[in-house]
Amino acid sequence: MESFELELDKFWMHEVSTKAWGIQDSLNFAVPYIRDMGADITKIGIEPDFLPYEAALALKKHLPGTELVNCQRPLELLRSIKTSRELEMIKKASDDVVHSMLAVVAAHGPGATKHQLVSALAAEEIKRGLSYEYCLITAGTSLNRAPSDYVLKQGDIVSIDSGGQLGGYIGDLCRMAIVGEPDAEQEDLIAEVDAIQTAARGAIQAGVSGKEIYTAANAQIARSPNAKYVDFVAHGLGLVTHETPRLAPSGYPYDNPDAERPLEPGMVISVEAAIKHPRVGFIKLEDTLAIELDGSVKAYGDFGRGWTRFGG
């Protein structure tokens, strides 16, 4: 079936065979391919999560003397360093996700439902050449981020957190919008979130350990009047929304083996801070920072970060 994907230029591998059907057929191509690499091969790197058990048994049988080695970690580390082309893809995806959000907010207003906003966002992302991935959306004072038939009314605040994919690479950002004008408290709250984001962003540099992002963010959170309502996370971004470098402290769904490692050119980091205020609602910003190959740090999709007004 991959012959169609090959026609669509979906593969990054230099050599692709589309003549196999099932595991055994695939191994009939894979085993000779490995043998032709050289007789001195003693180890084969695998990602166990993606290798069928039947395939592992067959590799051991047909390639005696070789050892199957779990190489998920080194492959993740390799994937964490993007090429200039990969960085360009993530930048375009990020820019277009935010452009899509702003277009939806400009074209809607009171009376629109969360479902309608999400459908319009998907259409805007597709129009810009992205594959729509998801949208988490709140409205009013609710902290519920599921699309629903909730109808926007004057004064409602809306958080839009969406991912769109371009050539396999994710743009993942969150922006805020409001029906009408923000009051002083709402301005203060988004300023608090922005201050946390600014502190975290300032810690992102080549050669600095990943944990410093959390150190900087936590110091700013401690100064926030709404610290008890704050959520913050920093994570790698690329082919998936949470990839290496893994930086989140213990208690997150995955470990943080990269917290002590220095950040490197080619890495892309997402930083996201939210205040889940029980009375005002859900206020969040999510930004994408890339350490370019020359060591400079650039923010992708870095616009629309204040209160965007519905209806333009």
Short mmCIF file of C-alpha atoms in Angstrom, two decimals:
data_model
loop_
_atom_site.label_atom_id
_atom_site.label_comp_id
_atom_site.label_asym_id
_atom_site.label_seq_id
_atom_site.Cartn_x
_atom_site.Cartn_y
_atom_site.Cartn_z
CA MET A 1 0.00 0.00 0.00
CA GLU A 2 2.99 2.32 0.52
CA SER A 3 3.37 2.64 -3.26
CA PHE A 4 0.77 5.41 -3.12
CA GLU A 5 2.66 7.14 -0.32
CA LEU A 6 5.84 6.87 -2.38
CA GLU A 7 4.11 8.65 -5.26
CA LEU A 8 3.17 11.43 -2.83
CA ASP A 9 6.82 11.76 -1.74
CA LYS A 10 6.01 10.88 1.86
CA PHE A 11 9.21 8.94 2.67
CA TRP A 12 12.49 10.37 3.92
CA MET A 13 14.46 7.12 3.38
CA HIS A 14 16.81 6.95 0.40
CA GLU A 15 15.81 3.39 -0.47
CA VAL A 16 12.21 2.19 -0.36
CA SER A 17 10.72 -1.12 -1.49
CA THR A 18 6.97 -1.30 -2.03
CA LYS A 19 6.88 -4.93 -3.17
CA ALA A 20 6.44 -6.45 0.27
CA TRP A 21 3.11 -7.50 1.76
CA GLY A 22 3.22 -8.31 5.45
CA ILE A 23 6.07 -9.07 7.84
CA GLN A 24 7.58 -12.09 6.08
CA ASP A 25 7.71 -10.33 2.72
CA SER A 26 9.31 -7.32 4.37
CA LEU A 27 11.97 -9.51 5.95
CA ASN A 28 12.75 -11.04 2.56
CA PHE A 29 13.93 -7.57 1.57
CA ALA A 30 15.34 -6.46 4.92
CA VAL A 31 17.62 -9.44 5.62
CA PRO A 32 19.58 -9.29 2.30
CA TYR A 33 19.76 -5.49 2.66
CA ILE A 34 21.43 -5.85 6.05
CA ARG A 35 23.75 -8.62 4.84
CA ASP A 36 24.90 -6.47 1.93
CA MET A 37 25.98 -3.77 4.35
CA GLY A 38 28.93 -5.91 5.41
CA ALA A 39 29.84 -9.07 7.25
CA ASP A 40 31.18 -7.16 10.25
CA ILE A 41 27.72 -6.06 11.45
CA THR A 42 27.18 -7.49 14.93
CA LYS A 43 24.45 -5.20 16.25
CA ILE A 44 21.16 -4.04 14.79
CA GLY A 45 19.49 -1.02 16.35
CA ILE A 46 15.74 -1.30 16.79
CA GLU A 47 12.87 0.63 18.34
CA PRO A 48 11.13 -2.18 20.27
CA ASP A 49 7.81 -0.32 20.40
CA PHE A 50 7.58 -0.55 16.59
CA LEU A 51 9.15 -3.93 15.78
CA PRO A 52 6.69 -6.85 15.65
CA TYR A 53 7.71 -9.85 17.74
CA GLU A 54 7.58 -12.10 14.66
CA ALA A 55 10.03 -9.80 12.88
CA ALA A 56 12.44 -9.83 15.82
CA LEU A 57 12.45 -13.65 15.88
CA ALA A 58 13.06 -13.80 12.14
CA LEU A 59 15.95 -11.32 12.28
CA LYS A 60 17.64 -13.39 14.97
CA LYS A 61 17.10 -16.59 12.95
CA HIS A 62 18.32 -15.30 9.58
CA LEU A 63 21.13 -13.12 10.93
CA PRO A 64 22.79 -15.38 13.51
CA GLY A 65 25.49 -13.77 15.57
CA THR A 66 23.85 -10.34 15.50
CA GLU A 67 22.34 -8.65 18.55
CA LEU A 68 19.15 -6.58 18.52
CA VAL A 69 19.85 -3.42 20.54
CA ASN A 70 17.26 -0.94 21.82
CA CYS A 71 18.25 2.33 20.11
CA GLN A 72 15.11 4.35 20.82
CA ARG A 73 17.07 6.82 22.94
CA PRO A 74 19.84 7.60 20.41
CA LEU A 75 17.26 7.88 17.63
CA GLU A 76 15.26 10.34 19.74
CA LEU A 77 18.39 12.37 20.36
CA LEU A 78 19.14 12.40 16.64
CA ARG A 79 15.59 13.54 15.89
CA SER A 80 15.89 16.35 18.44
CA ILE A 81 18.47 18.08 16.22
CA LYS A 82 16.69 19.49 13.19
CA THR A 83 18.21 20.36 9.84
CA SER A 84 17.65 23.81 8.32
CA ARG A 85 14.90 22.33 6.14
CA GLU A 86 13.16 20.82 9.15
CA LEU A 87 13.36 24.13 10.99
CA GLU A 88 11.81 25.86 7.99
CA MET A 89 8.92 23.38 8.03
CA ILE A 90 8.25 23.94 11.73
CA LYS A 91 8.43 27.70 11.28
CA LYS A 92 5.94 27.69 8.42
CA ALA A 93 3.61 25.33 10.31
CA SER A 94 3.80 27.58 13.40
CA ASP A 95 3.19 30.78 11.43
CA ASP A 96 0.25 29.27 9.57
CA VAL A 97 -1.39 27.89 12.72
CA VAL A 98 -1.41 31.38 14.24
CA HIS A 99 -2.54 33.01 10.97
CA SER A 100 -5.41 30.49 10.92
CA MET A 101 -6.40 31.35 14.50
CA LEU A 102 -6.42 35.08 13.79
CA ALA A 103 -8.48 34.58 10.62
CA VAL A 104 -11.11 32.60 12.53
CA VAL A 105 -11.34 35.18 15.32
CA ALA A 106 -11.64 38.02 12.81
CA ALA A 107 -14.50 36.27 10.97
CA HIS A 108 -16.59 35.29 14.02
CA GLY A 109 -18.28 36.87 16.99
CA PRO A 110 -21.19 36.50 19.41
CA GLY A 111 -23.51 33.63 18.45
CA ALA A 112 -20.74 31.34 17.17
CA THR A 113 -20.32 28.00 18.91
CA LYS A 114 -17.08 26.34 19.94
CA HIS A 115 -17.80 23.61 17.36
CA GLN A 116 -18.10 26.25 14.63
CA LEU A 117 -14.85 27.91 15.66
CA VAL A 118 -12.99 24.59 15.58
CA SER A 119 -14.44 23.64 12.19
CA ALA A 120 -13.47 27.03 10.79
CA LEU A 121 -9.96 26.67 12.22
CA ALA A 122 -9.52 23.26 10.60
CA ALA A 123 -10.59 24.75 7.26
CA GLU A 124 -8.17 27.67 7.62
CA GLU A 125 -5.24 25.37 8.43
CA ILE A 126 -6.04 23.09 5.49
CA LYS A 127 -6.36 26.14 3.21
CA ARG A 128 -2.79 27.06 4.16
CA GLY A 129 -1.47 23.61 3.27
CA LEU A 130 -1.44 22.12 6.77
CA SER A 131 -2.89 18.85 7.96
CA TYR A 132 -5.23 19.80 10.80
CA GLU A 133 -4.35 17.87 13.96
CA TYR A 134 -6.45 19.11 16.87
CA CYS A 135 -7.88 22.09 18.71
CA LEU A 136 -8.38 22.49 22.46
CA ILE A 137 -10.70 25.42 23.07
CA THR A 138 -12.22 27.09 26.13
CA ALA A 139 -14.88 29.80 26.20
CA GLY A 140 -16.18 32.08 28.92
CA THR A 141 -15.21 31.15 32.47
CA SER A 142 -15.20 27.41 31.77
CA LEU A 143 -11.94 25.44 31.97
CA ASN A 144 -13.35 22.72 29.69
CA ARG A 145 -11.28 22.57 26.51
CA ALA A 146 -13.51 20.23 24.49
CA PRO A 147 -15.38 21.62 21.45
CA SER A 148 -19.08 21.95 22.23
CA ASP A 149 -22.28 23.79 21.34
CA TYR A 150 -21.48 26.55 23.81
CA VAL A 151 -22.50 29.88 22.22
CA LEU A 152 -20.17 32.87 22.48
CA LYS A 153 -21.58 35.96 24.13
CA GLN A 154 -20.32 39.47 24.79
CA GLY A 155 -17.40 39.53 27.21
CA ASP A 156 -16.38 35.88 26.73
CA ILE A 157 -12.71 35.00 26.61
CA VAL A 158 -11.54 32.13 24.39
CA SER A 159 -8.28 30.18 24.39
CA ILE A 160 -7.39 28.41 21.15
CA ASP A 161 -4.67 25.74 21.39
CA SER A 162 -4.13 24.01 18.06
CA GLY A 163 -1.70 21.83 16.18
CA GLY A 164 -1.27 21.71 12.42
CA GLN A 165 1.18 19.52 10.55
CA LEU A 166 3.31 20.39 7.53
CA GLY A 167 5.21 17.55 5.90
CA GLY A 168 5.14 15.63 9.15
CA TYR A 169 6.28 18.56 11.34
CA ILE A 170 4.02 20.12 13.95
CA GLY A 171 3.10 23.71 14.63
CA ASP A 172 1.61 23.80 18.15
CA LEU A 173 0.64 27.14 19.72
CA CYS A 174 -2.02 28.75 21.88
CA ARG A 175 -3.48 32.24 21.61
CA MET A 176 -6.21 34.21 23.42
CA ALA A 177 -9.23 36.06 22.06
CA ILE A 178 -12.11 38.04 23.55
CA VAL A 179 -15.58 39.13 22.52
CA GLY A 180 -15.40 42.85 23.20
CA GLU A 181 -12.68 44.54 25.24
CA PRO A 182 -10.63 43.04 28.08
CA ASP A 183 -11.06 44.52 31.55
CA ALA A 184 -8.16 45.43 33.84
CA GLU A 185 -8.10 42.02 35.54
CA GLN A 186 -7.99 40.18 32.23
CA GLU A 187 -5.15 42.42 31.06
CA ASP A 188 -3.27 41.69 34.28
CA LEU A 189 -3.77 37.94 33.93
CA ILE A 190 -2.48 37.72 30.38
CA ALA A 191 0.45 39.91 31.44
CA GLU A 192 1.22 37.39 34.22
CA VAL A 193 1.19 34.54 31.72
CA ASP A 194 3.36 36.54 29.34
CA ALA A 195 5.88 37.26 32.12
CA ILE A 196 6.23 33.52 32.81
CA GLN A 197 6.64 32.84 29.11
CA THR A 198 9.22 35.62 28.77
CA ALA A 199 11.26 34.24 31.67
CA ALA A 200 11.22 30.72 30.22
CA ARG A 201 12.04 31.93 26.73
CA GLY A 202 14.99 33.92 28.03
CA ALA A 203 16.58 30.76 29.42
CA ILE A 204 16.66 29.00 26.05
CA GLN A 205 20.20 29.13 24.70
CA ALA A 206 22.64 26.67 23.18
CA GLY A 207 24.87 25.21 25.88
CA VAL A 208 22.44 25.91 28.74
CA SER A 209 20.99 22.87 30.50
CA GLY A 210 17.32 22.24 29.80
CA LYS A 211 16.36 22.47 33.47
CA GLU A 212 17.19 26.18 33.44
CA ILE A 213 13.96 26.78 31.51
CA TYR A 214 12.02 25.48 34.51
CA THR A 215 14.25 27.35 36.97
CA ALA A 216 13.50 30.65 35.21
CA ALA A 217 9.78 29.94 34.80
CA ASN A 218 9.33 28.78 38.42
CA ALA A 219 11.05 31.90 39.76
CA GLN A 220 8.57 34.04 37.85
CA ILE A 221 5.61 31.85 38.86
CA ALA A 222 6.57 32.36 42.52
CA ARG A 223 6.10 36.12 41.99
CA SER A 224 2.68 35.69 40.39
CA PRO A 225 -0.38 36.69 42.47
CA ASN A 226 -2.13 33.67 40.91
CA ALA A 227 0.71 31.16 41.33
CA LYS A 228 -1.62 28.49 42.73
CA TYR A 229 -3.58 28.49 39.46
CA VAL A 230 -0.56 28.29 37.13
CA ASP A 231 0.40 25.35 34.94
CA PHE A 232 3.72 25.41 33.08
CA VAL A 233 5.47 22.91 30.83
CA ALA A 234 8.39 23.00 28.39
CA HIS A 235 8.94 20.22 25.87
CA GLY A 236 10.64 19.36 22.62
CA LEU A 237 8.68 19.75 19.39
CA GLY A 238 9.08 18.30 15.92
CA LEU A 239 7.51 15.21 14.40
CA VAL A 240 5.23 14.98 17.45
CA THR A 241 4.06 17.57 19.96
CA HIS A 242 6.10 16.18 22.86
CA GLU A 243 9.49 14.82 21.84
CA THR A 244 13.13 15.05 22.91
CA PRO A 245 14.41 17.11 24.65
CA ARG A 246 12.24 15.87 27.52
CA LEU A 247 12.44 18.42 30.30
CA ALA A 248 9.31 18.17 32.46
CA PRO A 249 9.91 17.40 36.15
CA SER A 250 8.98 14.09 37.74
CA GLY A 251 5.27 13.42 37.88
CA TYR A 252 4.73 14.22 34.21
CA PRO A 253 3.63 11.28 32.00
CA TYR A 254 7.24 10.78 30.84
CA ASP A 255 10.71 11.03 32.37
CA ASN A 256 13.00 14.05 31.96
CA PRO A 257 16.37 12.57 30.89
CA ASP A 258 17.34 15.78 29.07
CA ALA A 259 16.95 18.21 31.99
CA GLU A 260 20.67 18.00 32.77
CA ARG A 261 21.79 17.96 29.14
CA PRO A 262 22.79 21.18 27.37
CA LEU A 263 20.43 22.51 24.74
CA GLU A 264 21.89 22.31 21.23
CA PRO A 265 21.53 24.14 17.91
CA GLY A 266 18.74 22.54 15.91
CA MET A 267 16.49 21.92 18.92
CA VAL A 268 12.92 23.24 19.02
CA ILE A 269 11.28 23.93 22.39
CA SER A 270 7.64 24.64 23.15
CA VAL A 271 6.93 26.62 26.32
CA GLU A 272 3.38 26.91 27.59
CA ALA A 273 1.96 28.67 30.62
CA ALA A 274 -1.67 28.84 31.69
CA ILE A 275 -3.61 30.41 34.53
CA LYS A 276 -6.70 28.35 35.27
CA HIS A 277 -8.59 31.02 37.14
CA PRO A 278 -11.77 29.64 38.75
CA ARG A 279 -13.65 32.91 38.28
CA VAL A 280 -12.15 34.50 35.16
CA GLY A 281 -11.43 31.38 33.07
CA PHE A 282 -8.58 29.74 31.18
CA ILE A 283 -5.79 32.06 30.02
CA LYS A 284 -2.87 30.48 28.19
CA LEU A 285 0.00 31.24 25.82
CA GLU A 286 2.08 28.60 24.08
CA ASP A 287 5.14 29.65 22.09
CA THR A 288 7.67 27.84 19.90
CA LEU A 289 11.39 28.65 20.25
CA ALA A 290 14.04 27.28 17.92
CA ILE A 291 17.78 27.31 18.46
CA GLU A 292 18.93 27.93 14.92
CA LEU A 293 21.99 26.16 13.54
CA ASP A 294 24.07 29.32 14.03
CA GLY A 295 23.13 29.34 17.74
CA SER A 296 20.65 32.22 17.55
CA VAL A 297 17.22 31.73 19.13
CA LYS A 298 14.11 32.56 17.13
CA ALA A 299 10.42 32.41 18.00
CA TYR A 300 8.13 30.93 15.36
CA GLY A 301 4.53 32.12 14.97
CA ASP A 302 5.40 34.88 17.41
CA PHE A 303 2.44 37.20 16.88
CA GLY A 304 -1.15 37.54 18.09
CA ARG A 305 0.05 37.03 21.67
CA GLY A 306 -2.22 39.63 23.31
CA TRP A 307 -6.00 39.83 23.42
CA THR A 308 -7.30 39.40 19.87
CA ARG A 309 -10.81 40.82 19.36
CA PHE A 310 -13.52 38.74 17.72
CA GLY A 311 -14.88 40.36 14.61
CA GLY A 312 -11.59 42.08 13.87
#
